[in-house]
């Protein structure tokens, strides 16, 4: 029994894009010695033996359709490009080793009857890059003077912004009552003059033409605590009703 006509496709093999196919022919002997199972295997390893993959295919001899009249069986093995840890292998050169076995299986596990010679070969595996994007355009050269100006602008933008009518974080906190008084001494509060009204504060000693004079108390002409005079009584007696 021997292996012949080994073909590796595609060549080169692109990892992760498609599977690697190993097609070959197995010439069986005229006497099978009771074997009823054909096993064809491929061991794919890296040069350092750190990455290994094992692919095997078992066929029943009774179901085979031999060709060329001398029991030649076509076989196809497919490798997915993964190692023993089920991870995609790195790109580079790999070795493969092919072997065929005729085994007898009666229900207690297969037993090897005939083994072919091993066939060795090499294959190239390339990394799958995918869509190649165009390179980015080079960045323009900026003079040092413009870079210094940009740094100064960024510092000013990050600084505190103060405008008229707005308080910065450095201004002292003013109580509410003092904040309601402006520089002219006008109280801006609803309690002082209603909503939106302005009440002027009049200093003591200042007089305005529109002010109302104070009312003064006048002495009463007669004392209030004197007793009332008695009314005169008449001497006429009124007869009582019968």
PDB file of N, CA and C in Angstrom, residues 89 93-94 100 132 141 196 219 225 238:
ATOM      1  N   UNK A  89      -2.937  29.581  12.947  1.00  0.00           N
ATOM      2  CA  UNK A  89      -1.482  29.538  13.030  1.00  0.00           C
ATOM      3  C   UNK A  89      -0.899  30.812  12.438  1.00  0.00           C
ATOM      4  N   UNK A  93       6.331  28.807   6.767  1.00  0.00           N
ATOM      5  CA  UNK A  93       6.436  27.484   6.135  1.00  0.00           C
ATOM      6  C   UNK A  93       6.033  26.398   7.129  1.00  0.00           C
ATOM      7  N   UNK A  94       5.342  25.369   6.623  1.00  0.00           N
ATOM      8  CA  UNK A  94       4.895  24.253   7.451  1.00  0.00           C
ATOM      9  C   UNK A  94       5.206  22.942   6.724  1.00  0.00           C
ATOM     10  N   UNK A 100      -1.213   6.233   5.386  1.00  0.00           N
ATOM     11  CA  UNK A 100      -2.447   5.460   5.227  1.00  0.00           C
ATOM     12  C   UNK A 100      -2.337   4.162   6.012  1.00  0.00           C
ATOM     13  N   UNK A 132      -6.961  46.050   1.651  1.00  0.00           N
ATOM     14  CA  UNK A 132      -5.801  46.915   1.845  1.00  0.00           C
ATOM     15  C   UNK A 132      -6.256  48.362   1.709  1.00  0.00           C
ATOM     16  N   UNK A 141       3.941  70.204   7.915  1.00  0.00           N
ATOM     17  CA  UNK A 141       4.934  70.749   8.838  1.00  0.00           C
ATOM     18  C   UNK A 141       4.458  72.101   9.346  1.00  0.00           C
ATOM     19  N   UNK A 196     -40.737  95.337  41.584  1.00  0.00           N
ATOM     20  CA  UNK A 196     -40.285  96.241  40.547  1.00  0.00           C
ATOM     21  C   UNK A 196     -40.313  97.695  40.959  1.00  0.00           C
ATOM     22  N   UNK A 219     -53.652 121.039  73.457  1.00  0.00           N
ATOM     23  CA  UNK A 219     -54.252 120.875  74.806  1.00  0.00           C
ATOM     24  C   UNK A 219     -55.769 121.044  74.751  1.00  0.00           C
ATOM     25  N   UNK A 225     -62.007 114.593  83.239  1.00  0.00           N
ATOM     26  CA  UNK A 225     -62.317 113.891  84.485  1.00  0.00           C
ATOM     27  C   UNK A 225     -63.257 114.681  85.407  1.00  0.00           C
ATOM     28  N   UNK A 238     -96.386 112.671  90.280  1.00  0.00           N
ATOM     29  CA  UNK A 238     -97.219 112.001  89.283  1.00  0.00           C
ATOM     30  C   UNK A 238     -98.001 110.932  89.994  1.00  0.00           C
TER      31      UNK A 238
END
